[in-house]
CSV table of C-alpha atoms in Angstrom, one decimal:
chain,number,residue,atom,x,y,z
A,1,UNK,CA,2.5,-161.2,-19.1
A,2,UNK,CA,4.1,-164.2,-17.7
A,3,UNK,CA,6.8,-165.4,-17.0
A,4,UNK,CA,8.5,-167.9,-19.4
A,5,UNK,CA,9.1,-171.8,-18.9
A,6,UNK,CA,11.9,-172.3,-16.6
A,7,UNK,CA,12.8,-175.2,-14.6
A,8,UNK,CA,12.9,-174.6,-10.3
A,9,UNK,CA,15.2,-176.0,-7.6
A,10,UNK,CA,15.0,-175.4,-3.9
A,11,UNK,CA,18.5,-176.8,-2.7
A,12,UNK,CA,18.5,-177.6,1.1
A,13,UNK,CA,21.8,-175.9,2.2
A,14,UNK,CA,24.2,-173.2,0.5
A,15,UNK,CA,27.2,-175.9,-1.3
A,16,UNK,CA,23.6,-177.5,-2.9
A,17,UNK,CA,22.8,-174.0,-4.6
A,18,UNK,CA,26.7,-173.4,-5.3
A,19,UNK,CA,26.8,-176.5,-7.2
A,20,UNK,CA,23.5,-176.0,-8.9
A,21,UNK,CA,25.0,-172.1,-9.9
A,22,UNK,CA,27.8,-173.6,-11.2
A,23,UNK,CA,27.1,-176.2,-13.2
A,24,UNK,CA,24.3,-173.8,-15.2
A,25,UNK,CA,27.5,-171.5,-16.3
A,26,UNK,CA,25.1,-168.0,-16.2
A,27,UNK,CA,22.5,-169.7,-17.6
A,28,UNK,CA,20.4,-170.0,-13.8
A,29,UNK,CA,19.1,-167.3,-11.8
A,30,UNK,CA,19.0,-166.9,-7.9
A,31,UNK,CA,15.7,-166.1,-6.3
A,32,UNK,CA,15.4,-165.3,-2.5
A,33,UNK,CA,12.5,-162.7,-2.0
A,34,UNK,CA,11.4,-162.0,-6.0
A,35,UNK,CA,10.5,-158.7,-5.5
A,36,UNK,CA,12.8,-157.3,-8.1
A,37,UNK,CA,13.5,-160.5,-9.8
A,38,UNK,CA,9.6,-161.6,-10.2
A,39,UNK,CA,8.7,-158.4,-12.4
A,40,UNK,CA,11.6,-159.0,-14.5
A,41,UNK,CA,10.5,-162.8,-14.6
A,42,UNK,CA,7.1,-161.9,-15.9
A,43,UNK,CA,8.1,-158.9,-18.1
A,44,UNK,CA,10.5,-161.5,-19.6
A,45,UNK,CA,13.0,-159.1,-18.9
A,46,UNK,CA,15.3,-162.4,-17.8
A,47,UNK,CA,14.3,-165.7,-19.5
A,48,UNK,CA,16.5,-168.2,-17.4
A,49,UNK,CA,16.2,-172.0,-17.7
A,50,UNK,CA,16.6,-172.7,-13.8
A,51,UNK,CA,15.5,-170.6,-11.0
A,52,UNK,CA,17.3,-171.4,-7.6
A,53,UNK,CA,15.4,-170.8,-5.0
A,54,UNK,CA,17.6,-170.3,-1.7
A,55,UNK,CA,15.2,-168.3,0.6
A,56,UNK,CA,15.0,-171.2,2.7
A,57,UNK,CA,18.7,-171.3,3.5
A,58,UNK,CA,19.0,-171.0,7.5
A,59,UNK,CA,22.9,-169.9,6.7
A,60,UNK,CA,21.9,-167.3,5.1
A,61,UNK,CA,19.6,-165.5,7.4
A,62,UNK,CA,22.2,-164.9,10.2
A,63,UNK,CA,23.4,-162.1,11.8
A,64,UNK,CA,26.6,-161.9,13.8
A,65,UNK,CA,29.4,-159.8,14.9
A,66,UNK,CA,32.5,-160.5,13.6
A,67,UNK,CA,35.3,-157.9,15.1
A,68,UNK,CA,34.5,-154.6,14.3
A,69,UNK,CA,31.9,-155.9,11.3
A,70,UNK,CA,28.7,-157.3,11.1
A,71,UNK,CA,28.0,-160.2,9.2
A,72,UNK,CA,24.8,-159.6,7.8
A,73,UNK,CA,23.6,-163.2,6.1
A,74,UNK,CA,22.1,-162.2,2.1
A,75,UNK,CA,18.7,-163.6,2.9
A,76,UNK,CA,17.9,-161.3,5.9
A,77,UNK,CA,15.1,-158.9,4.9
A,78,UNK,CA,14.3,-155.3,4.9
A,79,UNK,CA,12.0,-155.7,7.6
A,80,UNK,CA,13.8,-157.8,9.8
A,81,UNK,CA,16.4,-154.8,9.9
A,82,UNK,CA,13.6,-152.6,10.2
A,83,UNK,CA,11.7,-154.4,13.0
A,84,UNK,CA,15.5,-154.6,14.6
A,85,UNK,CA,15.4,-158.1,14.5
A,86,UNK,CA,18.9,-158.4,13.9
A,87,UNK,CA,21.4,-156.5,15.6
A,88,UNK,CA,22.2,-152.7,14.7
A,89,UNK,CA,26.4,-151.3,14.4
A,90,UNK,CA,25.1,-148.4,12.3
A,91,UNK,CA,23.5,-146.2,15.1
A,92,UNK,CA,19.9,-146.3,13.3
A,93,UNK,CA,21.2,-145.9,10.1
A,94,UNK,CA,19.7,-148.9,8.4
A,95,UNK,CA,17.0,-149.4,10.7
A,96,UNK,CA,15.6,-146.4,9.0
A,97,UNK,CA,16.7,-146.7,4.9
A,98,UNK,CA,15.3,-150.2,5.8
A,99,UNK,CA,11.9,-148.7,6.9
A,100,UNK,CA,11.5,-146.7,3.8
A,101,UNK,CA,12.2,-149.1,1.1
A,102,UNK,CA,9.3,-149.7,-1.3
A,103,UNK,CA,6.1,-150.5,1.1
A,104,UNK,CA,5.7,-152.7,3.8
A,105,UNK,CA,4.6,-155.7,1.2
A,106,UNK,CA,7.6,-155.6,-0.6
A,107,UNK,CA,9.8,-155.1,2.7
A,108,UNK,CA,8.2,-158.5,4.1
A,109,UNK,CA,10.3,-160.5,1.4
A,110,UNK,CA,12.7,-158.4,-0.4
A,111,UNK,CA,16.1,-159.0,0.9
A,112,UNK,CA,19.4,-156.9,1.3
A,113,UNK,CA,21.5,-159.0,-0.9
A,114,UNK,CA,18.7,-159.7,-3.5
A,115,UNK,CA,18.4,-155.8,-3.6
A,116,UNK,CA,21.8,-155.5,-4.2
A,117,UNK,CA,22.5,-158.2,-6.7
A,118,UNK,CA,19.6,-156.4,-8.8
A,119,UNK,CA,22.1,-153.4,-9.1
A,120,UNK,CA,18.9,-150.9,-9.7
A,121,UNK,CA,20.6,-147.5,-9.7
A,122,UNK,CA,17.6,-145.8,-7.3
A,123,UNK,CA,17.2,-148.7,-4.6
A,124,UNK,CA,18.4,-147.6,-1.3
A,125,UNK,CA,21.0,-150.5,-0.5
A,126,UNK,CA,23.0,-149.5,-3.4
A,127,UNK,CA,24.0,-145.9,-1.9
A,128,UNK,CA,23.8,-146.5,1.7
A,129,UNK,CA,25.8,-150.0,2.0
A,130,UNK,CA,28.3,-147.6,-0.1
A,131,UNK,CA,28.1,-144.3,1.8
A,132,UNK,CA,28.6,-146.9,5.4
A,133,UNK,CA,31.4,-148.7,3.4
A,134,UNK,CA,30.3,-151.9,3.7
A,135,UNK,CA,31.3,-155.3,1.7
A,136,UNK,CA,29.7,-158.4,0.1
A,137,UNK,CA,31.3,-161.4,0.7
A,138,UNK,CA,30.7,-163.7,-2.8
A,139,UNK,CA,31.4,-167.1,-2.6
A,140,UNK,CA,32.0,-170.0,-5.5
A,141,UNK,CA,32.7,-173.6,-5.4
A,142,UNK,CA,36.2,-172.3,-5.2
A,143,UNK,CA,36.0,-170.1,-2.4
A,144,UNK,CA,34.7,-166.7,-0.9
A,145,UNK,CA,36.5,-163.3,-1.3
A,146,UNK,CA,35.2,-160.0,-0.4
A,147,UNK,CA,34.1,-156.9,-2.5
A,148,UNK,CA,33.3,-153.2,-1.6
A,149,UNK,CA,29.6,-152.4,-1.9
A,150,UNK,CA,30.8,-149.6,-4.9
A,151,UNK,CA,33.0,-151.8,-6.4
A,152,UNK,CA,30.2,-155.0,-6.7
A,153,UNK,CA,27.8,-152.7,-8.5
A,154,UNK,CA,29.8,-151.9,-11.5
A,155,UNK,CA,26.3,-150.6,-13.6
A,156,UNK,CA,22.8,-150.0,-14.0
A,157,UNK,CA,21.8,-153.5,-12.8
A,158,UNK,CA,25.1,-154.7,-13.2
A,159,UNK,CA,27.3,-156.3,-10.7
A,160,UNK,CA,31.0,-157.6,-10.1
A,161,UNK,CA,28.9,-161.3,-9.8
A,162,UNK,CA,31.0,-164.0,-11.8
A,163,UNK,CA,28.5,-167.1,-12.7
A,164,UNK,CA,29.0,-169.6,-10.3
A,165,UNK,CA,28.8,-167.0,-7.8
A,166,UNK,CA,26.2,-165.9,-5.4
A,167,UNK,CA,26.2,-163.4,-2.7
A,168,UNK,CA,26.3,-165.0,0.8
A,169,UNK,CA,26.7,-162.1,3.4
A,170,UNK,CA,26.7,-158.3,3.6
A,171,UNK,CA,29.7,-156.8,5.7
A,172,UNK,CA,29.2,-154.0,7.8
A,173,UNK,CA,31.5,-151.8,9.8
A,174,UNK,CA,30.8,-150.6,13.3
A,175,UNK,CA,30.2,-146.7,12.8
A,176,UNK,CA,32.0,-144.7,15.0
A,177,UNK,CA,30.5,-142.7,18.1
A,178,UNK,CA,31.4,-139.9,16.6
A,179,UNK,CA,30.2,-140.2,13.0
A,180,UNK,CA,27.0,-138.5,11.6
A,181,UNK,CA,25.3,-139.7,9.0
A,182,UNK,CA,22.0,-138.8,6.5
A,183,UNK,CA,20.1,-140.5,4.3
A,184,UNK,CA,17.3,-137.8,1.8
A,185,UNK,CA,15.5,-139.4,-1.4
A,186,UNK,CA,13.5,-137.4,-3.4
A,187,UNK,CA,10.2,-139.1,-3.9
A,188,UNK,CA,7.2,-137.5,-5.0
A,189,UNK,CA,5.1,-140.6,-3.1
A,190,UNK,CA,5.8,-142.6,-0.7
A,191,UNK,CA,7.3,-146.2,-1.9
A,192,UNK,CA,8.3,-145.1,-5.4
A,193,UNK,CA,11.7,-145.7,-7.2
A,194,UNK,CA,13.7,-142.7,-5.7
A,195,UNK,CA,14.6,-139.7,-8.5
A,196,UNK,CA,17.9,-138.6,-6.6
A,197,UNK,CA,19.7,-139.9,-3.1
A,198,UNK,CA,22.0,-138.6,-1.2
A,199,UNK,CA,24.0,-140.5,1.5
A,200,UNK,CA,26.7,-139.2,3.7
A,201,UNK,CA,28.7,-140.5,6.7
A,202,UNK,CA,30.7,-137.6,8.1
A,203,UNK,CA,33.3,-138.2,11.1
A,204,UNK,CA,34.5,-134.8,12.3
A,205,UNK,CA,36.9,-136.0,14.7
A,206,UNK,CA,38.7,-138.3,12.7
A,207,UNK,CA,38.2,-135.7,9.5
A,208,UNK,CA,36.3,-138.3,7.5
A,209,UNK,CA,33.7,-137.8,5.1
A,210,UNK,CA,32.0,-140.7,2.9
A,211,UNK,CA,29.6,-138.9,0.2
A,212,UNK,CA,27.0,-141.2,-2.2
A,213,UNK,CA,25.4,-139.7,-4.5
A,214,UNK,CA,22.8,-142.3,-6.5
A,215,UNK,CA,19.3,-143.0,-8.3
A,216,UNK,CA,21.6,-141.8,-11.8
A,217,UNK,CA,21.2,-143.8,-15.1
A,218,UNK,CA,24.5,-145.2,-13.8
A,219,UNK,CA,26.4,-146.7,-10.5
A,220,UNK,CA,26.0,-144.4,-7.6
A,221,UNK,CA,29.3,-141.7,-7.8
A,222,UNK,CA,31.0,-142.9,-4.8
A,223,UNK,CA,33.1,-139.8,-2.8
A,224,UNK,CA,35.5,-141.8,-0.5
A,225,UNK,CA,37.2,-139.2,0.7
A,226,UNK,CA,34.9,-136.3,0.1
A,227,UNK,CA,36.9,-133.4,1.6
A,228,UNK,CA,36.5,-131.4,-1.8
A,229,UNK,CA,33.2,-131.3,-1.2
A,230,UNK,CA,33.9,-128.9,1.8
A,231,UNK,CA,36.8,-127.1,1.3
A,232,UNK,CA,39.2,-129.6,1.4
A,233,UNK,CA,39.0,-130.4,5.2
A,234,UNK,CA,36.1,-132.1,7.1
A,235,UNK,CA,35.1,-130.0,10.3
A,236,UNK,CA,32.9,-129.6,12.6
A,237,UNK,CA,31.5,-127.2,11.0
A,238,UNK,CA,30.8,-129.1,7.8
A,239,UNK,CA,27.6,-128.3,7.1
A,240,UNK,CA,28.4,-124.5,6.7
A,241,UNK,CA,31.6,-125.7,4.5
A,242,UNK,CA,29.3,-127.5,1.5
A,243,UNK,CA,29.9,-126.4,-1.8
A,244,UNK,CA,27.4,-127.1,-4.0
A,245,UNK,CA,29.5,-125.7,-7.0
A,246,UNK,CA,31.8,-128.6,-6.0
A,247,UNK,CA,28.5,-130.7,-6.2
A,248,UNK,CA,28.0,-129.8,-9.4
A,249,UNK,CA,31.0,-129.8,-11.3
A,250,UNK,CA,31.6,-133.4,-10.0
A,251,UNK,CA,28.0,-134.6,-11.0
A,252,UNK,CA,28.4,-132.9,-14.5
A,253,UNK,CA,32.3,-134.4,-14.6
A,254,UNK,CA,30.6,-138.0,-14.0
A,255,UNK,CA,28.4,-137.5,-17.1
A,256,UNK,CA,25.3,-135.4,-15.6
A,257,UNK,CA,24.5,-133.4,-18.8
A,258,UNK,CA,21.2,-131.9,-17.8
A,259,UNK,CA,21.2,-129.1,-15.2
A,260,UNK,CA,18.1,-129.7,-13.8
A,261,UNK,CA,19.3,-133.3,-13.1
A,262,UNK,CA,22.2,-132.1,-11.2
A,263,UNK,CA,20.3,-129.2,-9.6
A,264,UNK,CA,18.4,-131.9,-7.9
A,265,UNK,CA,20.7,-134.2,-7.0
A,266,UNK,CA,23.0,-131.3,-5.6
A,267,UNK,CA,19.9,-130.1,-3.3
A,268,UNK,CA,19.4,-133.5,-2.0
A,269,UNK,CA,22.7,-134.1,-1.2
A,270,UNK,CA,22.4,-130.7,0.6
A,271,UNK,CA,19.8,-132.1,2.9
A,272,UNK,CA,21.7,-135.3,3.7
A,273,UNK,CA,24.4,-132.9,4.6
A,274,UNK,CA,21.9,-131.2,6.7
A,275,UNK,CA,20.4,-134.1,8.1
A,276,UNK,CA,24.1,-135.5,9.4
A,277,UNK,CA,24.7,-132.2,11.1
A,278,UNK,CA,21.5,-131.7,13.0
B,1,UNK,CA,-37.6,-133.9,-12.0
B,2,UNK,CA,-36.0,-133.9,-15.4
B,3,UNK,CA,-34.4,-130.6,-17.1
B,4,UNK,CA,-32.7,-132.0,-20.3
B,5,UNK,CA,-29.8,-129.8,-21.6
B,6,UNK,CA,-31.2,-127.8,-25.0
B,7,UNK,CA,-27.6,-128.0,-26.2
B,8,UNK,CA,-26.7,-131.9,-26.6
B,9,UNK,CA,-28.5,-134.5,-29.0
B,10,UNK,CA,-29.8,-136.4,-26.0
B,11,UNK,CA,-30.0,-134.0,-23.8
B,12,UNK,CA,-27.4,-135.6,-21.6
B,13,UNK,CA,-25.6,-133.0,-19.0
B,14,UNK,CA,-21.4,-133.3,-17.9
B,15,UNK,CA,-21.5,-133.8,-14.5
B,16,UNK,CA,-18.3,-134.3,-12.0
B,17,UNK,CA,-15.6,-133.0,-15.1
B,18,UNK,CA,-16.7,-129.8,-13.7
B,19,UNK,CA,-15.1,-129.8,-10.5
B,20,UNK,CA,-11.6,-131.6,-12.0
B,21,UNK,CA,-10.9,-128.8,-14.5
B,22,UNK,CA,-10.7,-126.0,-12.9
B,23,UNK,CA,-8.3,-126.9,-10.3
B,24,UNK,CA,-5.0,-127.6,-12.0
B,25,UNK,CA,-5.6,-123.8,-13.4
B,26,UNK,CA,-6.4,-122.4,-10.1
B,27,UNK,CA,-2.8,-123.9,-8.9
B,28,UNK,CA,-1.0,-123.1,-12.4
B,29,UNK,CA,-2.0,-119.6,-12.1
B,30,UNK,CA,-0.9,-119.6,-8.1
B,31,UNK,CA,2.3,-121.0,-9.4
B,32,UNK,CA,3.3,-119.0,-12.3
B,33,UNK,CA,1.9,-115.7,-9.8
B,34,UNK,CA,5.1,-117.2,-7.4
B,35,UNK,CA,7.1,-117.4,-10.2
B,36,UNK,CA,6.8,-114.3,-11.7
B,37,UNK,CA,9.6,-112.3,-10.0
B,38,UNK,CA,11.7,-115.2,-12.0
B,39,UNK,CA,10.5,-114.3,-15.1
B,40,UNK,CA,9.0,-118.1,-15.0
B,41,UNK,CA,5.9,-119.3,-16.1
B,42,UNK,CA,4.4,-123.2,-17.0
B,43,UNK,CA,2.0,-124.1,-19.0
B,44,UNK,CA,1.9,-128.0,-18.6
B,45,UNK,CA,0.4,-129.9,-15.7
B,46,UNK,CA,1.2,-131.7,-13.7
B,47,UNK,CA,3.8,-129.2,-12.2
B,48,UNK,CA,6.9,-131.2,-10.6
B,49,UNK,CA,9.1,-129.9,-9.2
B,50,UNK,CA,11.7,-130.9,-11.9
B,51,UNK,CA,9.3,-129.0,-14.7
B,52,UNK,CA,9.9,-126.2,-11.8
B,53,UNK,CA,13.7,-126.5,-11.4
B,54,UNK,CA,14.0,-126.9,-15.0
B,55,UNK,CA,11.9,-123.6,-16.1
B,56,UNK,CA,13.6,-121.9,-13.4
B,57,UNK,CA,16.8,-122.6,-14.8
B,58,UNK,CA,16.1,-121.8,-18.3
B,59,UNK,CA,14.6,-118.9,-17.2
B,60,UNK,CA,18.3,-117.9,-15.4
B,61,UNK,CA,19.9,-118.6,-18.8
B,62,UNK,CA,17.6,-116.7,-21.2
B,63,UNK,CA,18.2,-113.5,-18.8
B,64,UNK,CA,22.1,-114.5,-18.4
B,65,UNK,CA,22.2,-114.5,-22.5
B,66,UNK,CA,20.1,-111.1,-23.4
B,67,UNK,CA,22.4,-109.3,-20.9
């Protein structure tokens, strides 16, 4: 199929596409790489009268520290995190989700904040920018204000987004030295839509545990504090405190019906678990 | 040289099917043989590992019920 008549604009700086956003009222989408948003195009899954096109906004492909964050700009793409081309606070963290994001092709153009403005439940962004607690900064003709990654995806390709809105950087904390983290999808090849993920940031010293569990038929479940999960306390010897019965009864409280379902995502979340502690 | 099957109307012979049939059975039957012990068997390819987890599991039930 194609995609149907719509009209195109390519504003030359952000307050251009802002104006442009606004004055549509929802009725405009925002294009930067297309990789999710041109297969919904051409499915006619979206039917918008304008596209805005801001892939060619030099704003929005910095990357800067800012304090203990960085500033990640929304049109910086999988591959330039995964080439390093932008500086790293994660510790390799999303240097490698970044490298195993749909195939090479798609990693070329797709971009974090495009990614996450999609909202698909199994795309990597969506758990890890949650697990590393990270925030999008959204800003309007009226302003900017900032939203957690877990709190922006509200849905199966739904977002916190108000039209008028887009999505100018990604906000991420400085892990610290002595977090561990892990990252496991369940793929059965390389480059497909993930079946379960796991993602877990774990500080034994400061007895911190983050825990996302995603790729569900709804928003990732987000484990802030995620001391339940091992006994109540988060050690140094955490990996020998999982309990997957914990696992399971939270995955089945959040609407996971089918055991098989929750077997899986429980064995995954295992082998993030695993992959922090090694 | 030509050796036209007696069987078909033109005498036409499968070729190639032979070597993709047998192969998911081979593995089936390698499968179900580790499964056994579980009291699991499947009957449907292709075999992923959720059709595993999810016989396995139902297998665990039906013996958790009849005891």
């Amino acid at each position: 199929m194609k995609a149907a008549a719509f009209a195109y604009e390519r504003p030359s700086d952000l307050s251009k596409a802002l104006a442009l956003t606004a004055r549509t009222n929802g009725s405009s989408k925002i294009i930067a790489g297309g990789q999710s948003l041109g297969p919904m195009l051409n499915l006619r899954l979206v039917e918008p009268d304008l596209i805005i096109d801001i892939a060619g906004l030099s704003e929005l492909k910095q990357a800067d520290h800012d304090g203990d964050e960085l500033v990640i700009g929304a049109c910086i793409t999988h591959s330039d995190i995964e080439d390093g081309r932008i500086p790293d606070v994660t510790r390799g963290a999303m240097q490698r989700v970044a490298g195993g994001i749909a195939y090479r092709a798609v990693r070329n153009r797709g971009t974090i904040a495009g990614s996450l403005c999609h909202a698909d439940p199994a795309a990597d962004w969506v758990s890890t920018l949650s697990a590393l607690g990270a925030k999008l900064t959204l800003r309007s003709l009226a302003g900017a204000r900032d939203v957690a990654t877990e709190d922006f995806v509200t849905g199966a390709l739904e977002t916190a987004l108000k039209p008028g809105e887009i999505v100018e950087a990604v906000r991420v904390p400085v892990m610290t030295p002595t977090a561990r983290w892990g990252y496991v999808k369940a793929c059965r090849k390389p480059g497909e839509f993930a079946h379960a993920i796991a993602a877990v940031l774990i500080d034994p010293e400061a007895a911190t545990a983050r825990v996302v569990v995603g790729a569900l038929e709804r928003a990732p479940i987000v484990l802030g504090d995620a001391a339940e999960l091992f006994g109540g306390r988060i050690t140094g010897d955490f990996e020998r405190q999982f309990d997957a019965r914990v696992a399971d009864a939270i995955l089945l409280k959040a609407g996971i019906a089918n055991a098989a379902d929750r077997h899986i995502h429980a064995a995954v979340l295992r082998r993030a678990i695993n992959e922090a502690a090694a | 040289m030509e050796t036209p099957s007696p069987y078909t109307m033109f005498g036409v012979k499968g070729i190639g099917e032979g070597g993709a049939i047998a192969p998911p059975a081979a593995i089936a039957n390698a499968v179900n043989d580790a499964l056994r012990p579980l009291g699991v068997e499947l009957l449907h390819s292709p075999i992923s590992p959720r059709r595993v987890v999810e016989a396995i599991l139902a297998a665990r039930e039906a013996e958790r019920s009849a005891a």
